Short mmCIF file of C-alpha atoms and ligand atoms in Angstrom, two decimals:
data_model
loop_
_atom_site.label_atom_id
_atom_site.label_comp_id
_atom_site.label_asym_id
_atom_site.label_seq_id
_atom_site.Cartn_x
_atom_site.Cartn_y
_atom_site.Cartn_z
CA MET A 1 0.00 0.00 0.00
CA LYS A 2 1.38 3.44 -0.97
CA LYS A 3 2.21 5.61 2.05
CA GLU A 4 0.61 9.01 2.40
CA LYS A 5 3.23 11.73 1.75
CA ILE A 6 3.62 14.15 4.63
CA GLU A 7 6.22 16.84 5.17
CA LEU A 8 8.57 15.68 7.94
CA ILE A 9 11.02 18.59 7.92
CA LYS A 10 9.94 22.23 8.25
CA ASP A 11 12.39 25.15 8.47
CA GLY A 12 15.31 22.78 9.02
CA LYS A 13 13.65 21.10 12.03
CA ARG A 14 11.82 17.82 12.45
CA LEU A 15 8.14 17.75 13.45
CA ASP A 16 9.01 17.19 17.14
CA GLY A 17 11.42 20.17 17.03
CA ARG A 18 14.62 18.10 16.94
CA GLY A 19 17.64 18.76 14.77
CA PHE A 20 18.81 16.03 12.36
CA GLU A 21 21.47 14.69 14.75
CA GLU A 22 19.48 14.93 17.97
CA LEU A 23 18.53 12.02 20.21
CA ARG A 24 15.22 11.88 22.00
CA GLU A 25 15.29 12.30 25.78
CA ILE A 26 16.63 9.28 27.67
CA LYS A 27 15.69 8.24 31.21
CA ILE A 28 17.17 5.23 33.01
CA GLU A 29 16.14 3.55 36.26
CA ILE A 30 17.87 0.43 37.57
CA ASP A 31 16.55 -2.44 39.72
CA VAL A 32 12.90 -1.52 39.46
CA LEU A 33 11.67 -5.13 39.84
CA LYS A 34 12.18 -7.01 43.11
CA ARG A 35 11.95 -10.57 41.77
CA ALA A 36 14.38 -10.16 38.87
CA ASP A 37 18.12 -10.64 39.35
CA GLY A 38 18.59 -7.39 37.46
CA SER A 39 16.16 -4.98 35.86
CA CYS A 40 16.06 -1.66 34.06
CA TYR A 41 13.40 0.81 32.95
CA PHE A 42 14.57 2.72 29.89
CA GLU A 43 12.78 5.63 28.19
CA LEU A 44 13.76 6.86 24.73
CA GLY A 45 11.37 9.71 24.01
CA ASN A 46 7.92 8.10 24.04
CA ASN A 47 9.28 4.54 24.07
CA LYS A 48 9.04 2.90 27.49
CA ALA A 49 10.95 -0.37 27.86
CA LEU A 50 11.18 -2.57 30.94
CA ALA A 51 13.90 -5.26 30.98
CA ALA A 52 14.19 -8.10 33.51
CA VAL A 53 17.05 -10.60 33.72
CA TYR A 54 16.84 -13.97 35.48
CA GLY A 55 19.79 -16.30 35.86
CA PRO A 56 22.12 -17.94 35.37
CA ARG A 57 19.74 -20.72 36.44
CA GLU A 58 19.17 -24.37 35.68
CA ILE A 59 17.78 -24.98 32.23
CA HIS A 60 14.61 -27.00 31.60
CA PRO A 61 14.16 -29.24 29.72
CA ARG A 62 17.67 -30.57 30.20
CA HIS A 63 18.25 -31.44 26.54
CA LEU A 64 18.44 -27.67 25.91
CA GLN A 65 21.60 -27.45 28.06
CA ASN A 66 24.90 -26.57 26.50
CA GLU A 67 27.80 -28.43 28.13
CA LYS A 68 30.19 -25.53 27.52
CA THR A 69 28.22 -22.31 27.89
CA ALA A 70 25.12 -20.66 29.26
CA VAL A 71 22.19 -20.35 26.84
CA VAL A 72 20.89 -16.80 26.52
CA VAL A 73 17.16 -16.49 25.77
CA TYR A 74 15.83 -13.04 24.79
CA ASN A 75 12.11 -12.23 24.72
CA TYR A 76 10.99 -8.94 23.16
CA ASN A 77 7.31 -8.20 23.59
CA MET A 78 5.13 -5.21 22.78
CA ALA A 79 2.28 -4.89 25.28
CA PRO A 80 -1.21 -4.86 23.67
CA PHE A 81 -1.67 -1.29 24.96
CA SER A 82 1.76 -0.05 23.75
CA ALA A 83 0.71 1.03 20.28
CA THR A 84 -1.98 3.38 18.92
CA ASP A 85 -3.91 0.45 17.44
CA ARG A 86 -4.22 -2.33 20.00
CA LYS A 87 -1.54 -4.91 19.26
CA ARG A 88 -2.63 -8.55 19.26
CA PRO A 89 -1.18 -10.13 22.44
CA GLY A 90 1.51 -12.79 22.22
CA PRO A 91 4.45 -13.52 19.95
CA ASP A 92 4.31 -12.80 16.22
CA ARG A 93 6.84 -12.96 13.38
CA ARG A 94 8.13 -9.47 14.13
CA SER A 95 8.76 -10.09 17.85
CA VAL A 96 10.45 -13.45 17.14
CA GLU A 97 12.76 -11.78 14.61
CA ILE A 98 13.53 -8.84 16.93
CA SER A 99 14.21 -11.23 19.85
CA LYS A 100 16.70 -13.21 17.77
CA ALA A 101 18.50 -10.13 16.40
CA SER A 102 18.67 -8.57 19.89
CA ARG A 103 20.07 -11.75 21.44
CA CYS A 104 22.77 -11.79 18.76
CA ALA A 105 23.46 -8.10 19.48
CA LEU A 106 24.13 -8.86 23.16
CA ASP A 107 25.74 -12.28 22.79
CA PRO A 108 29.31 -11.08 22.07
CA VAL A 109 29.62 -9.27 25.43
CA ILE A 110 28.19 -11.99 27.72
CA LEU A 111 30.80 -14.31 29.23
CA LYS A 112 28.60 -17.37 28.72
CA GLU A 113 31.48 -19.80 29.22
CA TYR A 114 31.44 -18.99 32.98
CA TYR A 115 28.09 -20.74 33.43
CA PRO A 116 27.85 -23.98 31.40
CA LYS A 117 24.52 -25.88 31.43
CA THR A 118 22.55 -22.84 32.60
CA THR A 119 20.21 -20.32 31.03
CA ILE A 120 20.11 -16.55 31.26
CA ASN A 121 16.63 -15.20 30.49
CA VAL A 122 16.20 -11.65 29.27
CA TYR A 123 12.63 -10.36 29.03
CA VAL A 124 11.86 -6.94 27.61
CA GLU A 125 8.33 -5.56 27.68
CA LEU A 126 7.50 -2.47 25.66
CA LEU A 127 4.91 -0.54 27.65
CA GLN A 128 4.75 2.29 25.12
CA SER A 129 6.10 2.42 21.57
CA ASP A 130 7.11 5.24 19.24
CA ALA A 131 9.63 3.58 16.83
CA GLY A 132 13.08 2.48 17.89
CA THR A 133 11.63 0.03 20.41
CA ARG A 134 14.22 -2.68 19.64
CA THR A 135 17.01 -0.17 20.31
CA ALA A 136 15.46 0.99 23.61
CA ALA A 137 14.98 -2.68 24.54
CA ILE A 138 18.64 -3.57 23.85
CA ASN A 139 19.84 -0.58 25.89
CA ALA A 140 17.58 -1.63 28.78
CA ALA A 141 18.61 -5.30 28.52
CA SER A 142 22.30 -4.46 28.51
CA ILE A 143 21.94 -2.49 31.77
CA ALA A 144 19.70 -5.18 33.34
CA LEU A 145 22.31 -7.87 32.54
CA ALA A 146 25.01 -5.80 34.25
CA ALA A 147 22.68 -5.13 37.21
CA ALA A 148 22.06 -8.89 37.49
CA GLY A 149 25.82 -9.35 37.94
CA ILE A 150 26.22 -11.32 34.72
CA PRO A 151 29.92 -11.13 33.80
CA MET A 152 30.23 -9.03 30.63
CA ARG A 153 33.07 -7.76 28.49
CA ASP A 154 31.27 -4.44 28.04
CA LEU A 155 27.86 -2.82 27.56
CA VAL A 156 25.99 -2.78 24.25
CA SER A 157 24.36 0.48 23.12
CA SER A 158 21.80 0.83 20.38
CA ILE A 159 20.07 3.47 18.24
CA ALA A 160 18.46 3.78 14.82
CA VAL A 161 19.27 6.20 12.02
CA GLY A 162 17.10 6.82 9.00
CA LYS A 163 16.17 9.02 6.07
CA ILE A 164 13.28 11.47 6.00
CA ASP A 165 12.54 14.00 3.23
CA GLY A 166 15.91 13.04 1.71
CA GLU A 167 17.90 13.84 4.89
CA VAL A 168 19.82 11.35 7.04
CA VAL A 169 18.62 11.76 10.64
CA LEU A 170 19.16 10.16 14.03
CA ASP A 171 16.62 8.25 16.12
CA LEU A 172 13.36 8.20 14.09
CA ASN A 173 10.03 8.52 15.88
CA ALA A 174 6.94 6.64 14.68
CA VAL A 175 5.69 9.30 12.23
CA GLU A 176 9.19 9.52 10.72
CA ASP A 177 9.49 5.73 10.60
CA ASN A 178 6.08 5.36 8.91
CA HIS A 179 6.51 8.11 6.33
CA GLY A 180 10.29 8.18 5.89
CA GLU A 181 12.46 6.51 3.26
CA ALA A 182 14.77 4.37 5.41
CA ASP A 183 15.26 3.09 8.96
CA MET A 184 18.46 1.43 10.16
CA PRO A 185 18.74 0.15 13.76
CA VAL A 186 22.32 -0.36 14.93
CA ALA A 187 23.80 -1.90 18.11
CA MET A 188 27.41 -1.39 19.09
CA ILE A 189 30.03 -2.00 21.72
CA ALA A 190 30.76 1.72 21.80
CA ARG A 191 34.22 1.60 23.39
CA THR A 192 35.63 -0.58 20.63
CA ASN A 193 33.32 0.63 17.82
CA THR A 194 32.24 -2.98 17.24
CA ILE A 195 28.90 -3.37 15.46
CA THR A 196 26.85 -6.23 16.93
CA MET A 197 23.58 -5.58 15.06
CA LEU A 198 22.81 -3.82 11.79
CA GLN A 199 19.41 -3.96 10.13
CA MET A 200 17.91 -1.85 7.40
CA ASP A 201 14.44 -1.19 6.10
CA GLY A 202 14.34 1.04 2.99
CA ARG A 203 17.22 2.44 0.94
CA PHE A 204 20.36 4.48 1.52
CA THR A 205 23.02 5.40 -1.02
CA LYS A 206 26.53 4.33 0.02
CA ASP A 207 27.29 7.94 1.07
CA GLU A 208 24.09 8.19 3.10
CA PHE A 209 24.88 4.87 4.74
CA GLU A 210 28.28 6.21 5.80
CA VAL A 211 26.78 9.44 7.17
CA GLY A 212 24.18 7.35 9.02
CA MET A 213 26.80 5.05 10.52
CA LYS A 214 28.77 8.06 11.82
CA LEU A 215 25.60 9.46 13.45
CA ALA A 216 24.80 6.08 15.00
CA GLU A 217 28.35 5.67 16.27
CA LYS A 218 28.35 9.10 17.96
CA ALA A 219 24.92 8.46 19.51
CA CYS A 220 25.96 5.00 20.78
CA HIS A 221 28.90 6.65 22.55
CA GLU A 222 26.49 9.12 24.20
CA ILE A 223 24.13 6.31 25.22
CA TYR A 224 27.02 4.23 26.54
CA GLU A 225 28.05 7.13 28.82
CA LEU A 226 24.46 7.39 30.13
CA GLN A 227 24.24 3.62 30.72
CA ARG A 228 27.57 3.63 32.51
CA ALA A 229 26.70 6.69 34.59
CA ALA A 230 23.39 5.11 35.66
CA LEU A 231 25.13 1.89 36.75
CA ILE A 232 27.85 3.80 38.60
CA ALA A 233 25.26 5.98 40.35
CA LYS A 234 23.26 2.88 41.36
CA TYR A 235 26.34 1.00 42.49
CA SER A 236 27.70 3.88 44.60
CA GLU A 237 24.21 4.36 46.06
CA SER A 238 24.22 0.70 47.27
CA VAL A 239 27.79 0.97 48.57
CA ASN A 240 26.82 4.10 50.52
CA ALA A 241 23.69 2.35 51.84
CA ASN A 242 25.82 -0.60 53.05
CA VAL A 243 28.28 1.76 54.72
CA ASN A 244 25.38 3.41 56.57
CA VAL A 245 24.03 0.02 57.67
CA ASN A 246 27.46 -1.01 58.97
CA VAL A 247 27.93 2.27 60.77
CA ASN A 248 24.53 1.99 62.43
CA THR A 249 25.09 -1.65 63.39
CA GLY A 250 28.45 -0.74 64.89
CA ARG A 251 26.95 2.03 67.02
CA GLY A 252 24.14 -0.22 68.18
CA GLU A 253 26.65 -2.72 69.57
CA GLU A 254 28.54 -0.14 71.63
O1 CDP B 1 10.05 -0.18 17.13
P1 CDP B 1 11.07 -0.50 16.06
O2 CDP B 1 11.43 0.73 15.26
O3 CDP B 1 12.26 -1.22 16.61
O4 CDP B 1 10.38 -1.56 15.06
P2 CDP B 1 9.44 -1.31 13.79
O5 CDP B 1 8.94 -2.68 13.37
O6 CDP B 1 10.15 -0.49 12.78
O7 CDP B 1 8.19 -0.54 14.36
C1 CDP B 1 8.13 0.86 14.37
C2 CDP B 1 6.98 1.30 15.23
O8 CDP B 1 5.75 0.90 14.63
C3 CDP B 1 6.93 0.69 16.63
O9 CDP B 1 7.82 1.30 17.53
C4 CDP B 1 5.48 0.95 16.98
O10 CDP B 1 5.32 2.30 17.40
C5 CDP B 1 4.78 0.72 15.64
N1 CDP B 1 4.20 -0.65 15.60
C6 CDP B 1 2.86 -0.82 15.96
O11 CDP B 1 2.20 0.16 16.30
N2 CDP B 1 2.31 -2.06 15.95
C7 CDP B 1 3.02 -3.17 15.59
N3 CDP B 1 2.46 -4.37 15.58
C8 CDP B 1 4.37 -2.99 15.23
C9 CDP B 1 4.93 -1.72 15.24
#
């Protein structure tokens, strides 16, 4: 079906007021779920992603065990109320494909060889969606894995770039995704500039692809710093809390 043509850039700005190279606002909260080993709530503009990590734990049924490494299982799910039109509950082709690509994006940083015969389950629920949900989900999952204490080589950071009205732009929202010419989600280990996921819907020229990759790389570095800062803030908060507990206990014994 032919898409309706709408003007996505006016006076050099996008419809939501952003410049071409501007990220949407990001909010991060760690350990928001009590039962999970690690969890993270991640907002990217109007996308709201909640990631929960369980494991390493025994794998059932046993024939799914790997003698040498842990098996990582990634579940991406859009809640029925997350989209403008109610989304049919349960897995579909899109969520199965996104789950597989996202697992592969995170796989290279997880030290799976430390936990043979176990499973590490990563669940990401999208509570609200506005394009770029798989990237928000990967960012959330990466932090939740670290918060769960899963040994990792590094964090993975993710963002999409795309083309609207002939311009290469960063971090498309849903209107831009629906009416634009291309959308390219990328995941990276920012510190080493290693690409762990690259998908593309639509068309870029080679030059546009290169401009897009540069934008994605810069944004992944920014996201990495935010992920790291959130983990450090959380970790120092717990260390300080433990210090207070120890101090209080000590005084009580005097
Ligand atoms: O969200 P992401 O960009 O990673 O994936 P997409 O397949 O390109 O979907 C773009 C957007 O379309 C989603 O973020 C949702 O806002 C919307 N969508 C929807 O409303 N219902 C679906 N079943 C799938 C996508």
